[in-house]
Structures are given as structure tokens and as C-alpha cells.
Coordinates of C-alpha atoms and ligand atoms in Angstrom, one line a residue:
M1124 CA 0.1 -0.3 0.8
S1125 CA 1.2 3.6 -1.0
S1126 CA 2.3 5.7 2.6
P1127 CA -0.1 8.4 2.9
A1128 CA 2.7 10.9 1.4
Q1129 CA 1.9 10.0 -1.3
W1130 CA -1.8 10.6 -1.4
T1131 CA -3.3 13.6 -3.2
L1132 CA -5.4 16.3 -0.7
T1133 CA -9.1 15.2 -1.2
E1134 CA -8.0 11.2 -0.7
T1135 CA -5.9 12.2 2.3
R1136 CA -9.3 14.1 3.7
D1137 CA -11.3 11.3 3.0
R1138 CA -9.4 8.1 4.9
L1139 CA -9.3 10.6 7.9
A1140 CA -12.2 11.2 8.1
S1141 CA -13.2 7.7 7.5
R1142 CA -10.5 7.0 9.9
E1143 CA -8.9 4.4 8.1
V1144 CA -5.3 7.2 8.8
S1145 CA -5.2 8.8 11.6
S1146 CA -3.7 12.8 11.4
R1147 CA -0.5 11.8 13.1
E1148 CA 0.2 8.6 10.7
V1149 CA 0.0 11.3 7.8
V1150 CA 1.9 13.9 9.8
E1151 CA 4.6 11.5 10.2
S1152 CA 4.2 9.6 7.1
V1153 CA 5.7 13.4 5.5
L1154 CA 7.9 14.2 7.8
S1155 CA 9.7 10.2 6.8
A1156 CA 9.7 11.6 3.4
I1157 CA 10.9 15.2 4.9
E1158 CA 13.5 13.6 6.2
R1159 CA 14.7 10.5 2.9
R1160 CA 14.6 13.8 0.5
N1161 CA 14.7 17.4 1.4
R1162 CA 18.3 17.9 2.1
E1163 CA 18.8 16.9 -1.6
L1164 CA 16.1 19.1 -2.9
N1165 CA 15.8 21.8 -0.6
A1166 CA 12.1 22.3 -0.8
Y1167 CA 11.7 23.3 3.0
V1168 CA 13.9 26.0 4.3
S1169 CA 12.0 25.0 7.7
V1170 CA 10.3 22.6 9.1
N1171 CA 7.7 22.4 12.5
A1172 CA 8.6 18.7 12.9
E1173 CA 7.9 18.6 16.7
A1174 CA 4.2 21.9 16.5
A1175 CA 2.5 19.7 13.5
L1176 CA 3.4 16.5 15.5
E1177 CA 1.5 18.5 18.4
E1178 CA -1.1 19.5 16.4
A1179 CA -2.0 16.0 14.5
R1180 CA -2.1 14.5 18.2
A1181 CA -4.4 17.7 18.8
A1182 CA -6.4 17.0 15.7
D1183 CA -7.3 12.9 16.3
E1184 CA -8.4 14.1 18.7
R1185 CA -11.5 15.9 17.8
R1186 CA -12.1 13.7 15.1
A1187 CA -12.7 11.5 18.1
R1188 CA -14.7 13.7 19.3
G1189 CA -17.0 14.0 16.2
E1190 CA -15.5 17.5 15.3
F1191 CA -15.7 17.6 11.3
S1192 CA -13.1 20.4 9.3
P1193 CA -12.9 20.3 5.9
L1194 CA -9.1 19.9 6.1
L1195 CA -8.5 18.7 9.9
G1196 CA -5.2 17.5 11.1
V1197 CA -4.1 17.6 6.9
P1198 CA -0.4 18.8 7.0
I1199 CA 0.7 21.3 4.2
G1200 CA 3.4 23.3 3.2
V1201 CA 3.4 27.0 2.1
K1202 CA 6.0 29.8 0.0
D1203 CA 8.3 31.4 2.6
N1204 CA 6.5 34.7 1.9
I1205 CA 3.0 33.9 3.5
A1206 CA 2.5 34.7 7.0
V1207 CA 2.4 32.2 9.8
R1208 CA 1.8 34.0 13.3
G1209 CA 5.0 33.1 15.0
E1210 CA 7.0 32.1 12.2
P1211 CA 9.5 32.8 9.9
C1212 CA 9.1 34.6 7.2
T1213 CA 11.9 35.3 5.2
C1214 CA 11.2 35.5 1.3
A1215 CA 14.3 33.8 1.5
S1216 CA 16.6 37.3 1.7
R1217 CA 19.3 37.8 3.6
I1218 CA 17.1 41.5 5.1
L1219 CA 14.5 39.1 6.4
Q1220 CA 17.5 36.8 8.5
G1221 CA 15.6 36.5 11.6
Y1222 CA 12.8 38.8 11.3
R1223 CA 8.8 36.4 12.9
S1224 CA 5.6 37.1 11.5
P1225 CA 3.9 38.4 14.2
Y1226 CA 0.2 37.6 12.6
D1227 CA -0.8 35.6 10.0
S1228 CA -2.5 36.3 6.8
T1229 CA -5.9 35.8 5.8
V1230 CA -4.5 32.7 3.7
A1231 CA -2.9 30.9 7.0
A1232 CA -5.8 32.0 8.8
R1233 CA -8.0 30.5 6.6
L1234 CA -6.0 27.4 5.5
R1235 CA -6.5 26.9 9.7
A1236 CA -10.1 27.5 10.3
A1237 CA -10.3 24.7 8.2
G1238 CA -8.5 22.0 10.9
A1239 CA -5.0 22.7 8.7
I1240 CA -1.9 22.5 10.0
L1241 CA 1.7 24.7 8.4
L1242 CA 3.8 22.1 8.5
G1243 CA 6.6 24.2 6.9
R1244 CA 7.9 27.1 5.3
L1245 CA 9.4 26.5 1.2
N1246 CA 11.6 27.2 -0.5
L1247 CA 11.4 30.2 -3.0
D1248 CA 13.5 33.2 -4.9
E1249 CA 14.7 35.9 -3.3
F1250 CA 11.1 38.6 -2.8
A1251 CA 10.2 35.5 -5.4
M1252 CA 11.8 37.6 -8.0
G1253 CA 13.1 34.2 -10.5
S1254 CA 11.5 31.7 -12.8
S1255 CA 14.5 29.1 -11.4
T1256 CA 14.4 28.7 -7.5
E1257 CA 17.9 30.2 -7.5
T1258 CA 18.2 33.7 -6.8
S1259 CA 17.1 32.4 -3.0
V1260 CA 19.5 32.6 0.0
Y1261 CA 19.4 29.2 0.9
G1262 CA 20.7 28.1 -2.5
P1263 CA 18.5 26.9 -5.2
V1264 CA 15.6 23.7 -5.1
R1265 CA 16.4 21.4 -7.3
N1266 CA 14.2 19.3 -9.1
P1267 CA 12.4 15.8 -8.1
W1268 CA 13.4 14.2 -11.6
S1269 CA 16.6 15.5 -12.3
A1270 CA 18.9 17.0 -10.1
E1271 CA 21.2 18.7 -12.7
H1272 CA 17.4 20.5 -13.7
V1273 CA 16.2 23.6 -11.7
A1274 CA 13.0 23.0 -10.2
G1275 CA 11.0 26.5 -12.3
G1276 CA 10.5 29.4 -9.8
S1277 CA 9.7 31.6 -8.2
S1278 CA 7.8 28.6 -6.0
G1279 CA 10.7 26.1 -6.2
G1280 CA 10.2 24.6 -3.0
S1281 CA 6.2 24.3 -2.6
A1282 CA 6.5 22.5 -6.5
A1283 CA 9.3 20.3 -6.0
A1284 CA 7.3 19.1 -2.5
V1285 CA 4.1 18.4 -4.4
A1286 CA 5.8 16.4 -6.6
A1287 CA 7.9 14.6 -4.8
D1288 CA 5.6 14.0 -2.0
L1289 CA 7.0 16.1 0.7
A1290 CA 3.4 16.9 1.5
I1291 CA 0.5 16.5 0.7
A1292 CA -0.4 20.1 -0.7
A1293 CA 0.8 23.3 -0.7
L1294 CA 0.5 27.3 -0.9
G1295 CA 2.5 29.5 -3.5
S1296 CA 2.8 32.7 -5.2
D1297 CA 2.0 34.2 -8.4
T1298 CA 3.2 37.7 -10.1
G1299 CA 4.3 36.6 -13.7
G1300 CA 4.0 32.9 -13.2
S1301 CA 5.8 32.0 -9.9
I1302 CA 2.8 29.5 -9.7
R1303 CA 1.7 27.4 -13.2
Q1304 CA 6.0 27.5 -14.5
P1305 CA 7.4 25.0 -11.4
A1306 CA 4.6 23.2 -11.3
S1307 CA 4.8 22.1 -14.8
F1308 CA 8.4 21.8 -14.3
C1309 CA 7.8 19.4 -11.4
G1310 CA 5.1 17.6 -12.6
C1311 CA 2.5 19.5 -11.0
V1312 CA -1.3 21.3 -10.7
G1313 CA -0.8 24.6 -10.2
F1314 CA -3.7 27.3 -10.3
K1315 CA -3.2 31.1 -10.4
P1316 CA -6.6 32.6 -9.1
T1317 CA -8.2 36.0 -10.8
Y1318 CA -7.1 39.1 -9.0
G1319 CA -8.6 39.6 -6.0
R1320 CA -10.4 36.4 -5.9
V1321 CA -7.2 35.0 -2.6
S1322 CA -6.6 37.9 0.4
R1323 CA -3.2 38.4 -0.3
Y1324 CA -3.7 39.7 3.1
G1325 CA -0.1 38.7 4.8
L1326 CA 1.9 38.0 1.1
V1327 CA 5.1 40.0 1.3
A1328 CA 4.3 42.0 -1.3
Y1329 CA 6.3 42.4 -4.7
A1330 CA 4.0 43.6 -7.5
S1331 CA 0.5 45.1 -6.0
S1332 CA -1.0 45.0 -9.0
L1333 CA -0.1 41.1 -9.6
D1334 CA 0.7 39.1 -6.7
Q1335 CA -2.1 36.6 -6.2
I1336 CA -1.4 33.4 -3.9
G1337 CA -3.3 30.1 -5.2
P1338 CA -2.8 25.7 -4.7
L1339 CA 0.3 23.5 -5.8
T1340 CA -1.6 20.0 -6.0
K1341 CA -1.8 16.4 -6.7
S1342 CA -4.6 16.0 -8.3
V1343 CA -6.9 18.9 -10.2
R1344 CA -9.7 18.2 -7.4
D1345 CA -6.5 18.9 -4.5
A1346 CA -6.3 21.8 -6.3
A1347 CA -10.8 23.4 -6.8
L1348 CA -10.6 22.0 -3.1
L1349 CA -8.0 24.4 -2.2
L1350 CA -9.2 27.1 -3.6
D1351 CA -12.5 27.2 -1.7
V1352 CA -11.2 27.3 1.0
I1353 CA -8.9 30.1 1.2
A1354 CA -10.8 32.1 -1.6
G1355 CA -13.1 34.9 -0.5
R1356 CA -13.8 38.2 0.4
D1357 CA -11.2 39.8 3.2
P1358 CA -11.7 42.9 4.7
R1359 CA -8.1 42.9 5.7
D1360 CA -7.7 43.5 1.4
S1361 CA -9.6 46.0 -0.3
T1362 CA -8.9 44.0 -3.8
T1363 CA -10.7 40.9 -2.7
L1364 CA -14.1 40.2 -5.0
D1365 CA -16.6 40.2 -3.2
V1366 CA -18.0 37.2 -4.9
P1367 CA -20.3 33.9 -3.9
G1368 CA -17.7 31.4 -3.1
L1369 CA -16.8 29.1 -5.5
A1370 CA -17.5 25.5 -4.8
A1371 CA -15.1 24.4 -6.5
E1372 CA -14.6 21.2 -6.0
A1373 CA -18.4 19.6 -5.0
A1374 CA -18.6 21.4 -9.0
L1375 CA -15.8 18.6 -9.7
M1376 CA -17.9 16.1 -8.6
R1377 CA -20.6 16.7 -11.4
V1378 CA -18.7 16.2 -14.1
G1379 CA -19.0 13.1 -15.7
A1380 CA -16.8 11.6 -17.5
A1381 CA -16.9 13.5 -20.9
D1382 CA -16.1 17.0 -19.5
L1383 CA -14.2 18.6 -22.4
R1384 CA -16.9 17.6 -24.9
G1385 CA -18.2 21.3 -26.5
L1386 CA -16.1 23.3 -24.6
R1387 CA -14.3 25.9 -26.6
I1388 CA -10.6 25.6 -26.6
G1389 CA -8.8 29.0 -27.8
V1390 CA -5.1 27.8 -29.5
P1391 CA -3.5 31.4 -30.1
A1392 CA -1.4 31.6 -32.9
E1393 CA 1.2 33.8 -30.9
Y1394 CA 1.7 30.7 -28.7
F1395 CA 3.1 28.4 -30.8
V1396 CA 6.0 30.6 -32.9
A1397 CA 10.3 30.2 -33.5
G1398 CA 12.1 29.6 -29.5
L1399 CA 9.7 26.5 -28.2
D1400 CA 11.1 24.2 -27.7
P1401 CA 9.8 20.7 -30.2
E1402 CA 9.0 18.8 -27.4
V1403 CA 7.0 20.7 -25.7
E1404 CA 5.1 22.2 -28.4
R1405 CA 4.8 17.8 -29.1
L1406 CA 3.2 17.5 -25.6
T1407 CA 0.9 20.2 -26.0
R1408 CA -0.2 19.7 -29.9
A1409 CA -1.0 16.1 -28.8
A1410 CA -2.9 16.8 -25.2
L1411 CA -5.2 19.8 -27.8
R1412 CA -5.8 16.4 -30.3
R1413 CA -7.3 14.3 -27.7
A1414 CA -9.6 16.8 -26.7
T1415 CA -10.8 17.2 -29.7
E1416 CA -11.2 14.3 -29.6
L1417 CA -13.0 14.3 -27.3
G1418 CA -15.4 16.8 -28.1
A1419 CA -13.8 19.9 -27.4
Q1420 CA -13.7 22.0 -30.7
A1421 CA -10.1 24.4 -31.2
V1422 CA -10.3 27.7 -31.9
E1423 CA -8.4 29.6 -33.7
I1424 CA -7.7 32.3 -31.5
R1425 CA -5.3 35.8 -31.7
L1426 CA -3.3 37.8 -29.2
P1427 CA -2.0 39.8 -30.9
H1428 CA -0.5 42.3 -28.2
T1429 CA 2.3 38.8 -27.0
R1430 CA 4.9 39.7 -27.7
Y1431 CA 5.1 43.3 -25.7
A1432 CA 3.9 41.4 -22.7
V1433 CA 6.9 40.4 -21.4
A1434 CA 8.6 44.1 -21.5
A1435 CA 5.9 46.1 -19.5
Y1436 CA 5.6 43.1 -17.4
Y1437 CA 9.4 43.7 -16.1
L1438 CA 8.2 47.3 -16.7
I1439 CA 5.8 47.4 -14.0
A1440 CA 7.0 43.5 -11.6
T1441 CA 10.1 46.1 -10.8
A1442 CA 8.4 50.1 -10.4
E1443 CA 6.2 48.1 -7.8
A1444 CA 9.1 46.3 -6.8
S1445 CA 11.1 49.0 -5.9
A1446 CA 8.3 50.8 -4.1
N1447 CA 7.3 47.9 -2.1
L1448 CA 10.7 46.5 -0.5
A1449 CA 12.0 49.9 0.8
R1450 CA 10.3 49.7 3.6
Y1451 CA 13.1 47.3 4.4
D1452 CA 15.5 50.3 6.0
G1453 CA 17.1 48.2 9.1
V1454 CA 14.5 49.8 11.3
R1455 CA 11.8 47.3 11.0
Y1456 CA 12.0 44.4 10.3
G1457 CA 15.3 41.8 9.9
L1458 CA 18.7 42.8 9.6
R1459 CA 19.9 45.8 10.7
V1460 CA 23.3 46.5 9.9
A1461 CA 25.5 48.3 12.4
A1462 CA 26.0 52.4 10.9
D1463 CA 26.8 55.3 11.9
G1464 CA 24.4 57.5 11.2
I1465 CA 20.7 56.5 10.4
L1466 CA 21.5 56.8 6.1
D1467 CA 23.9 55.4 7.2
M1468 CA 22.6 52.2 8.0
Y1469 CA 20.0 52.5 5.4
G1470 CA 22.1 52.0 3.3
R1471 CA 24.9 49.3 4.6
T1472 CA 21.5 47.5 6.4
R1473 CA 19.9 47.3 1.9
A1474 CA 23.7 46.2 0.5
A1475 CA 24.1 43.8 2.9
G1476 CA 20.4 42.5 2.4
F1477 CA 19.7 42.7 -0.5
G1478 CA 20.8 39.9 -2.9
L1479 CA 22.0 40.7 -6.9
E1480 CA 18.8 40.1 -8.6
V1481 CA 16.5 43.1 -5.9
K1482 CA 19.0 45.3 -6.6
R1483 CA 18.9 44.7 -9.6
R1484 CA 15.0 45.4 -9.8
I1485 CA 14.8 47.7 -7.3
I1486 CA 17.1 49.8 -10.0
L1487 CA 15.1 49.5 -12.8
G1488 CA 12.1 49.8 -11.2
T1489 CA 13.9 53.6 -10.4
H1490 CA 14.7 54.4 -12.7
A1491 CA 11.2 53.8 -14.3
L1492 CA 9.1 55.8 -12.0
S1493 CA 12.1 58.4 -12.0
A1494 CA 11.1 62.1 -13.2
G1495 CA 10.8 62.3 -17.4
Y1496 CA 10.9 58.3 -18.3
Y1497 CA 7.4 57.7 -16.2
D1498 CA 6.3 58.8 -18.7
Q1499 CA 7.9 56.3 -21.8
Y1500 CA 8.5 53.8 -19.6
Y1501 CA 5.9 53.2 -16.9
L1502 CA 3.3 54.4 -18.4
R1503 CA 3.4 53.3 -21.6
A1504 CA 3.6 49.8 -19.1
Q1505 CA 0.8 50.6 -18.5
K1506 CA -1.3 51.3 -21.9
V1507 CA 0.4 48.3 -22.7
R1508 CA -1.4 46.4 -19.9
T1509 CA -4.5 47.9 -21.4
L1510 CA -4.3 46.6 -24.8
I1511 CA -3.3 42.4 -22.8
R1512 CA -6.6 42.6 -21.5
A1513 CA -8.2 43.7 -24.7
D1514 CA -6.3 40.9 -26.3
F1515 CA -8.4 38.5 -23.9
A1516 CA -11.2 40.1 -24.0
A1517 CA -11.7 40.3 -27.7
A1518 CA -10.8 35.6 -27.6
F1519 CA -12.9 35.0 -25.2
E1520 CA -15.9 36.7 -26.9
R1521 CA -14.8 32.6 -29.0
C1522 CA -13.8 31.0 -26.8
D1523 CA -14.5 29.4 -23.2
V1524 CA -10.5 29.0 -22.3
I1525 CA -7.6 29.1 -24.0
A1526 CA -4.2 26.5 -24.2
G1527 CA -1.1 26.7 -24.3
P1528 CA 2.7 25.9 -23.5
V1529 CA 3.0 27.2 -19.3
A1530 CA 6.7 28.0 -20.9
P1531 CA 8.7 28.3 -23.0
T1532 CA 11.5 24.8 -22.5
P1533 CA 10.5 22.0 -20.2
A1534 CA 13.4 22.1 -16.4
F1535 CA 16.3 24.3 -17.5
R1536 CA 20.4 23.1 -16.4
L1537 CA 20.6 24.8 -12.7
G1538 CA 23.2 27.8 -13.7
E1539 CA 22.0 27.5 -17.7
H1540 CA 20.0 31.7 -17.5
L1541 CA 21.8 32.3 -13.3
D1542 CA 24.3 35.1 -15.9
D1543 CA 21.5 36.1 -19.0
P1544 CA 18.7 38.2 -16.5
L1545 CA 16.8 38.8 -20.5
K1546 CA 17.8 35.0 -21.1
M1547 CA 15.0 34.0 -18.1
Y1548 CA 13.4 36.7 -18.3
L1549 CA 12.2 36.0 -21.6
S1550 CA 11.1 32.4 -20.4
D1551 CA 7.8 34.0 -18.3
V1552 CA 6.4 34.7 -21.7
Y1553 CA 3.6 33.1 -22.2
T1554 CA 2.7 33.1 -18.5
V1555 CA 3.4 36.6 -17.0
P1556 CA 0.2 38.2 -19.8
V1557 CA -2.0 36.6 -17.5
N1558 CA -1.4 38.7 -14.3
L1559 CA -1.1 41.5 -16.4
A1560 CA -4.4 40.7 -17.3
G1561 CA -5.8 40.1 -13.4
I1562 CA -7.3 36.7 -15.2
C1563 CA -6.5 33.3 -13.9
A1564 CA -4.7 30.2 -15.5
L1565 CA -3.1 26.8 -14.2
S1566 CA -1.2 24.1 -15.8
V1567 CA -1.7 20.1 -15.6
P1568 CA 0.3 18.2 -16.6
V1569 CA 0.6 16.3 -19.6
G1570 CA 3.6 14.7 -20.1
R1571 CA 7.2 13.7 -20.1
T1572 CA 10.1 15.0 -22.2
A1573 CA 11.9 11.7 -23.5
A1574 CA 15.0 12.6 -20.4
G1575 CA 11.5 11.7 -18.3
L1576 CA 11.1 16.3 -17.6
P1577 CA 7.5 16.7 -16.5
V1578 CA 5.8 19.5 -19.1
G1579 CA 2.3 21.0 -18.1
L1580 CA -0.3 22.2 -19.8
Q1581 CA -1.8 25.4 -19.5
L1582 CA -5.1 26.6 -20.1
I1583 CA -6.2 30.5 -19.6
G1584 CA -9.8 31.2 -18.5
P1585 CA -11.3 34.9 -18.2
A1586 CA -11.7 36.5 -15.2
M1587 CA -13.9 34.6 -12.4
G1588 CA -14.0 31.5 -15.0
E1589 CA -12.8 29.2 -11.9
P1590 CA -15.3 26.7 -12.5
T1591 CA -14.9 26.6 -15.9
L1592 CA -10.9 26.2 -16.1
L1593 CA -10.8 23.3 -13.4
R1594 CA -14.0 21.3 -15.5
A1595 CA -11.1 21.8 -18.1
A1596 CA -8.8 20.4 -16.5
L1597 CA -10.0 17.3 -15.3
G1598 CA -10.8 16.9 -18.7
F1599 CA -6.7 16.8 -19.3
E1600 CA -6.1 14.9 -16.2
R1601 CA -8.3 12.0 -16.9
E1602 CA -8.2 11.8 -20.3
R1603 CA -3.4 11.3 -19.7
E1604 CA -4.3 8.4 -16.5
R1605 CA -6.6 6.7 -19.3
P1606 CA -4.7 4.2 -20.5
S1607 CA -4.0 4.2 -23.8
Ligands
LIG1827 N1 9.8 35.0 -13.1 C1 8.9 35.9 -13.0 C2 9.2 37.1 -11.8 O1 10.7 36.8 -11.8 C3 7.8 36.3 -12.0 C4 7.8 35.8 -10.4 C5 6.8 35.5 -9.7 O2 5.0 35.5 -10.0 N2 6.3 35.4 -8.3 O3 9.1 37.9 -12.4

């Protein structure tokens, strides 16, 4: 029999509910998996073994008393940029060394209220800036399927942990692809919700108009379940949307076998161009072909402003980051480097505390916002953002979901893009448009390369399109599991 660490979230929940297994056994199983593989993968940066076992014991008692909550006694991993009261929140940066969160993020509070055990903190690119988890102060996360390859980023720790069964499920954050791309590289499901669907309260801000928290899971149903728990209006985040609850998992249960039938899948010409790895293209097209065999309809669409998305994203994201990261000055958080006066202290602390990539972005963003350049860079990027949003709006007149690659390549080699930031930025071409438009998207595994590296398919939905997206993803997932 498989060990509990290998179970999906819904499976774990169901087996706990039927008392087939105790929470203690589940937590122990996950802890021993971490013990076995975390040194090699570097997915967790800290683990609360003692506290988790204690919470598991309490959860088992509550269940014995007949209590029920949807995630009672289920261990979940959290990306190290999401606040959990009393725990470190380092964002994989030296500047937050020693800092502990004084409060719970809304997602952490909701997970706890649902009974979940927040087991440990997951590695990421410093302040979530990157696509490979190589800018982490803790060192890179390794791809569970090949030690020489990256896990993707910035939620590389979350994706690797879920894919290697070091977590039942995890939370990540996605500003320009950081949930979807590592999910694709590691072979799990990664869901970036519509902007405003999930509260950002307690998520360390990178680029506030783009950031969104979402699940990384072993199955589509798991993503729906986790989304149900974390989504919803939050008075502490005024950008959250006041819309009815999702009940996404329940909706998926009602879906029959032929869930792809009648679905109009938009296929953007701009997503299948030079630079797309032939194996990624082959796997993507094969998945689409199977979908049409099952009764989905492929519709050719155009997203003409795609080619400007990376440039616009890297102006807007860095501009917002330069403002958001101004708060790390040695006064209130983490690191403080001793100096003669306060200005000197600011300078020394920031020089010593931030890594190279973070500094590069603060400088870029500050430049883009500076007098005389603002109109040329920031304002223009905002105009492009509007055009990209309009592209999607026009496309969704003709289709229900859009399908394409998540990234131009499978997981690349460690170090391959590290000394060429532009190359790294360009690899975000398929994911950043979604964040610029504020819509939702996910990555669902569709196959593996000859070398055994996983490849995900990106499905993009309109704002509030989560139910359709999940239904479509379930169709692709089932199709893949069907013996051929
Ligand atoms: N790779 C993108 C960046 O570096 C996206 C990161 C993210 O989504 N947090 O900004």
C-alpha cells in the first residue's frame, strides 16, 4: 500500500474522515519523506516537526469527539513569503534574517480554521523574483526528476515538495508565473486565481497589482478543494472581490466523464512560435488533439500584443517592487547593519541584505518611475497592459478557455540562465500576460520529455472563470490517466 505522504489532498481528507488513518500517521509519513529527500531537493527551508505532531494529536482528538472541518489534521506546506504567526518569513532573503511574523496571513488563518496543519516553510526565489529558485539565499531547489535541473520558480520549493511527496499540498504565489511554471517543471497542478479571488493580506508584497496566492497540488480536485478554503472576500484586502463562494470541488464532483465535450478551446497563434521547444510543442499539441477527439472544439485565436508582454511586465513589476521593498531599511524588519548615522545604516543594511537580482530590479523599477522617464516607461507599460487585457477579452468572445504552453521549455539546467537575466525574463512570455490581465490560469501535467522531465499545459480562463478552468483541467487530467 502507498504511504500517506503519497496521497492526494482529497484522498487524505477522505481517509482521515473515515478514520482509516490518523493525522499523526499522515504527519509522520510526510516528515519521514522530508527526512529522506529534503537535503537533496532543498524544498523546505524550515519544518515544524514537533509542533506539527502536537497539532496532529490535537486534530485526532477533535475528530474522535466527532468534530469536522474540511482539512482537519492535514499537513500543508507554505511558501516562505506568506505570513504564519510566530514563524520565520524570510522570503529567502538575507534582509529578513531573524524576522518572525507577528500575525497570520488571511490564507493561513483560513487554512487553520479549516483544520490544516501548517507544516513548514517552502523555498523560493528571493522575494519571489525569479523563474528558477536560484536566487534564494538558501541555494537552489532541485527538480525531483533530475538533480541537474531547476524546479522552476519562484515557488520552486512548493512545486518540488508536492511533486516529490514531501507535502500533501502547498501554497505558492504567482506574480508572473511563479505557481504555474514550477508546477509545469515538476509535474504537479498549479493554479493562479483571478486577481482579487484570494486575499493578499499577509503575503509579502512583490508587485501588488499582479500578486496572487494559489494552490500547488497533486490533482485538479485538490486544487479546487484548496481554492475553496482560501478564496473569498477579505475586509483586510480591499482588492478582494465580493463574489459568491466557489464551491469548486463540489462542482467538479458533478462533472461526468465527457467534460471536454462542447468546450471551445482557444489556441493562440502567438503561443506557437520560434523559441518554443519542439518537445513542449509536441506534448501541447498532442493534448489538444486528444481534447478535440473527446468533443472539444479548437478555435484559432489571436493575442496580438503578446510580444510586448514581457517588456511591460518587467517594467510594472519592478516599479511596484521598488516601492514595496523600500520598507526594508534596517529599522523595522530583520537585518540591521551597524553604521555611523541612520542614512549610512539604511545603505549598508540594504547593500548587505538584498541579493543581486533584487537589487537589479529595485534599480530598474526606480529608474522606470523617475521623473522624465515615467511617461516613457511606466506609463507606456500600463497602456500595453490595457491592450493585453483587451486581447484576452476579445478572445474570450470566441472561446471558453485558452490553451497553450506554460513555458517555452521544460525545466532547464541549474545555472543555465543565471548569468543572463534577459534570457530568464523571456522565459516568462506565456505566463506574465495572465497576471497583467488579472485573469485566472493553471498548469496541468500532460506528459514528459524523452529525458523524463514533466511538461504542463496552460489553461487560461476569463476573470472569475475558475469553475470552467477546473472542469477543463479535470478533463485533461482524466484523459492522461486513461490507459491508451
Ligand atoms: N519570473 C517572474 C519574475 O521573476 C515571475 C515571478 C513570480 O511570479 N513571482 O518576476
